[in-house]
Short mmCIF file of C-alpha atoms in Angstrom, two decimals:
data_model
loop_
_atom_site.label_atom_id
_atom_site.label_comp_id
_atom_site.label_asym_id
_atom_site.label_seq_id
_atom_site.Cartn_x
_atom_site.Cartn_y
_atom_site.Cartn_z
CA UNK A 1 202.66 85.15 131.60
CA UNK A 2 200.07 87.67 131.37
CA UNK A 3 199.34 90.95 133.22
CA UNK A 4 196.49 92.38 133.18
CA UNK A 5 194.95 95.34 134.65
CA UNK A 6 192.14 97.28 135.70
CA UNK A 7 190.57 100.56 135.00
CA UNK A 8 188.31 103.22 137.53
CA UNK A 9 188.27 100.08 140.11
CA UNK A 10 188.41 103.01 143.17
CA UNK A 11 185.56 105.84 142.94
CA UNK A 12 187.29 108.73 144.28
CA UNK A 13 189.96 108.29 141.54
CA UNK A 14 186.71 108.46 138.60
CA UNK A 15 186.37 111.39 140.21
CA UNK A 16 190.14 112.87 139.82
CA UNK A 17 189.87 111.36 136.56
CA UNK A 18 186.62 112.10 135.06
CA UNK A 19 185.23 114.51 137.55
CA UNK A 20 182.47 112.68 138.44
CA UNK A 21 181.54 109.53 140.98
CA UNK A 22 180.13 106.12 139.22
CA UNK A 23 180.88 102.40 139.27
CA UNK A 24 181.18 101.34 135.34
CA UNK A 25 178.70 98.98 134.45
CA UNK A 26 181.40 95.83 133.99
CA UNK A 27 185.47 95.92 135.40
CA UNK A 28 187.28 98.04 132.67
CA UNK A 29 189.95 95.07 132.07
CA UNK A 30 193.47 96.08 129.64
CA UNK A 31 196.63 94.04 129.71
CA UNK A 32 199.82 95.08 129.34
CA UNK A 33 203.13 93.03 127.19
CA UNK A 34 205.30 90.78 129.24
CA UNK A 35 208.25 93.46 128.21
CA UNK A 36 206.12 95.83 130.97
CA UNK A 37 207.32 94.09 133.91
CA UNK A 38 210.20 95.50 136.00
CA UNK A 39 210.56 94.22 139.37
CA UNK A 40 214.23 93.60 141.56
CA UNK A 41 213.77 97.46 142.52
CA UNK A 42 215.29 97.96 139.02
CA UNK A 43 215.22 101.83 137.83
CA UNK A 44 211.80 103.06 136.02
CA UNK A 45 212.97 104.89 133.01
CA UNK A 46 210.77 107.68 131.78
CA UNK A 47 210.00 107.74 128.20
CA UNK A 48 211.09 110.55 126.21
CA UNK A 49 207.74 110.07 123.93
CA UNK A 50 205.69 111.39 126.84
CA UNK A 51 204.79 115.01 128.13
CA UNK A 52 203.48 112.94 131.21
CA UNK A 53 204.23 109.74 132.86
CA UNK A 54 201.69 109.30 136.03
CA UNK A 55 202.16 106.62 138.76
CA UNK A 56 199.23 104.77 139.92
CA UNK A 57 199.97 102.56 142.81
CA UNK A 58 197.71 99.18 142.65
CA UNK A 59 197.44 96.53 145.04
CA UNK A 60 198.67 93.15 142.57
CA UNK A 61 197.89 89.44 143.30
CA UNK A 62 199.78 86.81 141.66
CA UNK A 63 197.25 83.92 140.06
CA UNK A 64 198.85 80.48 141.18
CA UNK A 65 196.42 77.60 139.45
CA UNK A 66 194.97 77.36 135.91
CA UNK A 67 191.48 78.31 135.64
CA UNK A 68 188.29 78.96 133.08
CA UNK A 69 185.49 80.41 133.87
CA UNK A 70 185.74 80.85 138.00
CA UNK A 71 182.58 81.28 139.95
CA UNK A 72 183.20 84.03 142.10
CA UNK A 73 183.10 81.87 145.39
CA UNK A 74 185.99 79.86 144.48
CA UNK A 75 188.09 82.89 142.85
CA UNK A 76 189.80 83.12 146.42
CA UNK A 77 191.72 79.81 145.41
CA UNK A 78 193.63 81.02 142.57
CA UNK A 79 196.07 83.58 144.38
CA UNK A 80 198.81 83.05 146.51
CA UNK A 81 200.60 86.32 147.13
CA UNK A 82 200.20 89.88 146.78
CA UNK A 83 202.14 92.61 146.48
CA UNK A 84 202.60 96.60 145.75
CA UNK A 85 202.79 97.42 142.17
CA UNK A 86 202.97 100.61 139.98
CA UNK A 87 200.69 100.74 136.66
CA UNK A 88 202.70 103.51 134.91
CA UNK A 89 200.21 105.34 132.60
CA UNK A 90 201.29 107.98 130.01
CA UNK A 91 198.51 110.36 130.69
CA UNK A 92 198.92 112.52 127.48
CA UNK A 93 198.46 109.54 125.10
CA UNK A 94 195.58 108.05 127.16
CA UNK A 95 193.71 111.38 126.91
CA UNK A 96 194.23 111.19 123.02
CA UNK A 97 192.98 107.45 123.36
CA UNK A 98 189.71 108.27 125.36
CA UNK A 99 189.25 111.21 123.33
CA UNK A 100 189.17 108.97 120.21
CA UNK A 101 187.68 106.11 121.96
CA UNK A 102 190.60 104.41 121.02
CA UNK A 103 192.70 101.05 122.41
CA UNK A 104 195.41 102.13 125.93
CA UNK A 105 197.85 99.40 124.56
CA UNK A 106 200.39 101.94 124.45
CA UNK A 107 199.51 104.45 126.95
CA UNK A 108 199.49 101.54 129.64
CA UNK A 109 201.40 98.95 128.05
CA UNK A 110 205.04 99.97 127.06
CA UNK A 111 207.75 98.71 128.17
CA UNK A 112 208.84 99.24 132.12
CA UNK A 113 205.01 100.45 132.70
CA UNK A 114 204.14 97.45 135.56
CA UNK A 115 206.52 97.48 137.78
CA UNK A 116 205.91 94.94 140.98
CA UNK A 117 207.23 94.64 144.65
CA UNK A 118 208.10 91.66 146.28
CA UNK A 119 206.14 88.92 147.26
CA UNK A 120 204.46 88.37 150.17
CA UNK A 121 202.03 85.33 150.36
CA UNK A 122 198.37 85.82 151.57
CA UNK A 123 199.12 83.65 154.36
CA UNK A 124 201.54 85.83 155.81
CA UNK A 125 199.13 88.88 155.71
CA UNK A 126 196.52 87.48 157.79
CA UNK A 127 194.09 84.03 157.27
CA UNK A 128 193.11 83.60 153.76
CA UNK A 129 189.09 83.46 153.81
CA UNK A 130 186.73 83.65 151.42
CA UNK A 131 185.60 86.78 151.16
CA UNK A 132 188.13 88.06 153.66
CA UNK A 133 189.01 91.49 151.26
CA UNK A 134 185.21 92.63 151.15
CA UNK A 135 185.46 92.22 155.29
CA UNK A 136 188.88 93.55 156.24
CA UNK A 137 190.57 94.64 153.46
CA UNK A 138 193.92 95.02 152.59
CA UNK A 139 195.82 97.89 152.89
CA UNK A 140 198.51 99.44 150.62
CA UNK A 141 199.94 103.07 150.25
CA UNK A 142 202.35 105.05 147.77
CA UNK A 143 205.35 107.37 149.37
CA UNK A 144 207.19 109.68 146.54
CA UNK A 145 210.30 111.45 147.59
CA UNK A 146 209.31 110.29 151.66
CA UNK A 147 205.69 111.51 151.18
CA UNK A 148 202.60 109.84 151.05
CA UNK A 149 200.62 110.33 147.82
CA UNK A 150 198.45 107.45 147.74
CA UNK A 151 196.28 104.75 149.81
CA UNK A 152 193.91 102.37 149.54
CA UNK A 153 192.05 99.65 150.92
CA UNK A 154 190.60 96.78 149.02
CA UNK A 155 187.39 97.03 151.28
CA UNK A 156 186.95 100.27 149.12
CA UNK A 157 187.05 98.52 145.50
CA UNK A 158 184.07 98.75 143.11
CA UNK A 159 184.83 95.47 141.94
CA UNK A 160 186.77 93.26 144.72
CA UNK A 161 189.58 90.99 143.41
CA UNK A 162 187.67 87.54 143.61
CA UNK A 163 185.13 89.22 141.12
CA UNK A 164 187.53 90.46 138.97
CA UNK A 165 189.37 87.17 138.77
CA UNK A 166 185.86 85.81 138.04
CA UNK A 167 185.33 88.26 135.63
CA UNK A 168 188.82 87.62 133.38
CA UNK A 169 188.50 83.92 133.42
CA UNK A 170 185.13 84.32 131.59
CA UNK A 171 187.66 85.52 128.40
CA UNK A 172 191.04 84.35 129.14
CA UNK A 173 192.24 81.23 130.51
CA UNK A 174 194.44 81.94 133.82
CA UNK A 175 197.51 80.48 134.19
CA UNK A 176 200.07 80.00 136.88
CA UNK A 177 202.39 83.25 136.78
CA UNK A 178 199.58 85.69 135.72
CA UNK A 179 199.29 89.10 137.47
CA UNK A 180 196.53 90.93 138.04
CA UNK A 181 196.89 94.83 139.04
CA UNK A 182 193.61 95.57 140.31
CA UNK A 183 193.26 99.31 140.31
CA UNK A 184 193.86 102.80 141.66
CA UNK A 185 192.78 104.63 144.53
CA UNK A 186 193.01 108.79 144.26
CA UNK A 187 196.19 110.58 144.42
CA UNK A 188 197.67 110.07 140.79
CA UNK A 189 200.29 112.31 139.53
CA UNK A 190 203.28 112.69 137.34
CA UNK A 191 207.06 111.22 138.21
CA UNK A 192 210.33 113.04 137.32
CA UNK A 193 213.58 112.24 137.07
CA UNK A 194 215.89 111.55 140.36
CA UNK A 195 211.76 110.61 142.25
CA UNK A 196 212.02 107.90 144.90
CA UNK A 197 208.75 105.83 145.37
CA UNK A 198 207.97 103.48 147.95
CA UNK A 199 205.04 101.16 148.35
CA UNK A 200 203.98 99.83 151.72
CA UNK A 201 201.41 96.47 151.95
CA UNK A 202 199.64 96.94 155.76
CA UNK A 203 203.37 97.34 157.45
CA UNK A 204 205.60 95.53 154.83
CA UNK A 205 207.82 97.63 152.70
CA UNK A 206 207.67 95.76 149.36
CA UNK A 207 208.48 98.15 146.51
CA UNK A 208 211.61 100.48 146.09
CA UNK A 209 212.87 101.86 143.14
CA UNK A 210 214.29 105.42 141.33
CA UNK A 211 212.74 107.27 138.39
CA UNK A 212 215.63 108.19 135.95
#
């Protein structure tokens, strides 16, 4: 299984971020190690190595045929379900990294840093079309500690999932199992110990877990 992810996907969070609104020229793609993955509302546990552990909510889609090389018209094929995922970032080392110009494999990729929500299959969400996420959208938001922090709308992506999954299988072959966290919208921000976050996908709650 692989899990990859992707960077400055919403504009408003390049903004938080960076301080300034732009579209990168390609999808900023990292992946993170199998050991990242926590799901089963199982505890996040904040590393003691970091000043700053931020949460970045991220609508995920689970890849469910093997593909190389997609066209972007038959990308909507390849997932099945989506869900409500958190791309745990430690912000201090990722500054160093950008600074530097260096990899995020740490920053983004230890272990516990993608956690996931349950499943719930595209079907159930509304007809799967192509194209349906550039005309509708899904939506997905972040509570912490009962209180919104973060939404977002796939209809607001730079780059919308089918391209992305276009995109990937240009360099890596997809494979049944993959998971693809497709970005942030604005509202990032640390976690503490004893937080509570929640993630909602349209009405569903599908993610539920304590920061210890």
């Amino acid at each position: 299984m692989k899990i990859f992810g992707v960077g400055m996907n919403y504009i408003q969070h390049n903004k938080e971020l960076d301080g300034a609104l732009y579209k990168p020229e390609e999808p900023v793609i990292f992946t993170k190690a199998d050991s990242a993955l926590l799901k089963d509302h199982k505890p996040f546990f904040i590393p003691d190595w970091s000043s700053r552990v931020d949460y970045e909510a991220e609508l995920v889609v689970r890849i469910c045929r093997l593909g190389k090389g997609i066209p972007v018209r038959f990308a909507h094929r390849y997932y099945d379900a989506m869900t409500v995922g958190i791309d745990f970032t430690a912000r201090d080392l990722q500054e160093k990294a950008r600074q530097k110009g260096l990899p995020w494999t740490i920053c983004k990729g230890f272990d516990g840093s993608a956690v996931i929500g349950e499943w719930v299959e595209v079907e159930a969400i509304g007809e799967k079309e192509e194209g349906r996420d550039e005309k509708s959208g899904y939506h997905f938001h972040l509570d912490l500690n009962g209180q919104t922090v973060q939404q977002g709308n796939t209809v607001d992506m730079l780059y919308s999932i089918d391209e992305l999954i276009a995109y990937i299988s240009q360099f890596f072959t997809l494979k049944t199992g993959d998971l693809l966290f497709t970005g942030t919208p604005a509202g990032v921000g640390p976690v503490s110990i004893d937080d509570h976050l929640e993630g909602w996908l349209e009405d569903r709650k599908v993610l539920d877990f304590h920061c210890k």
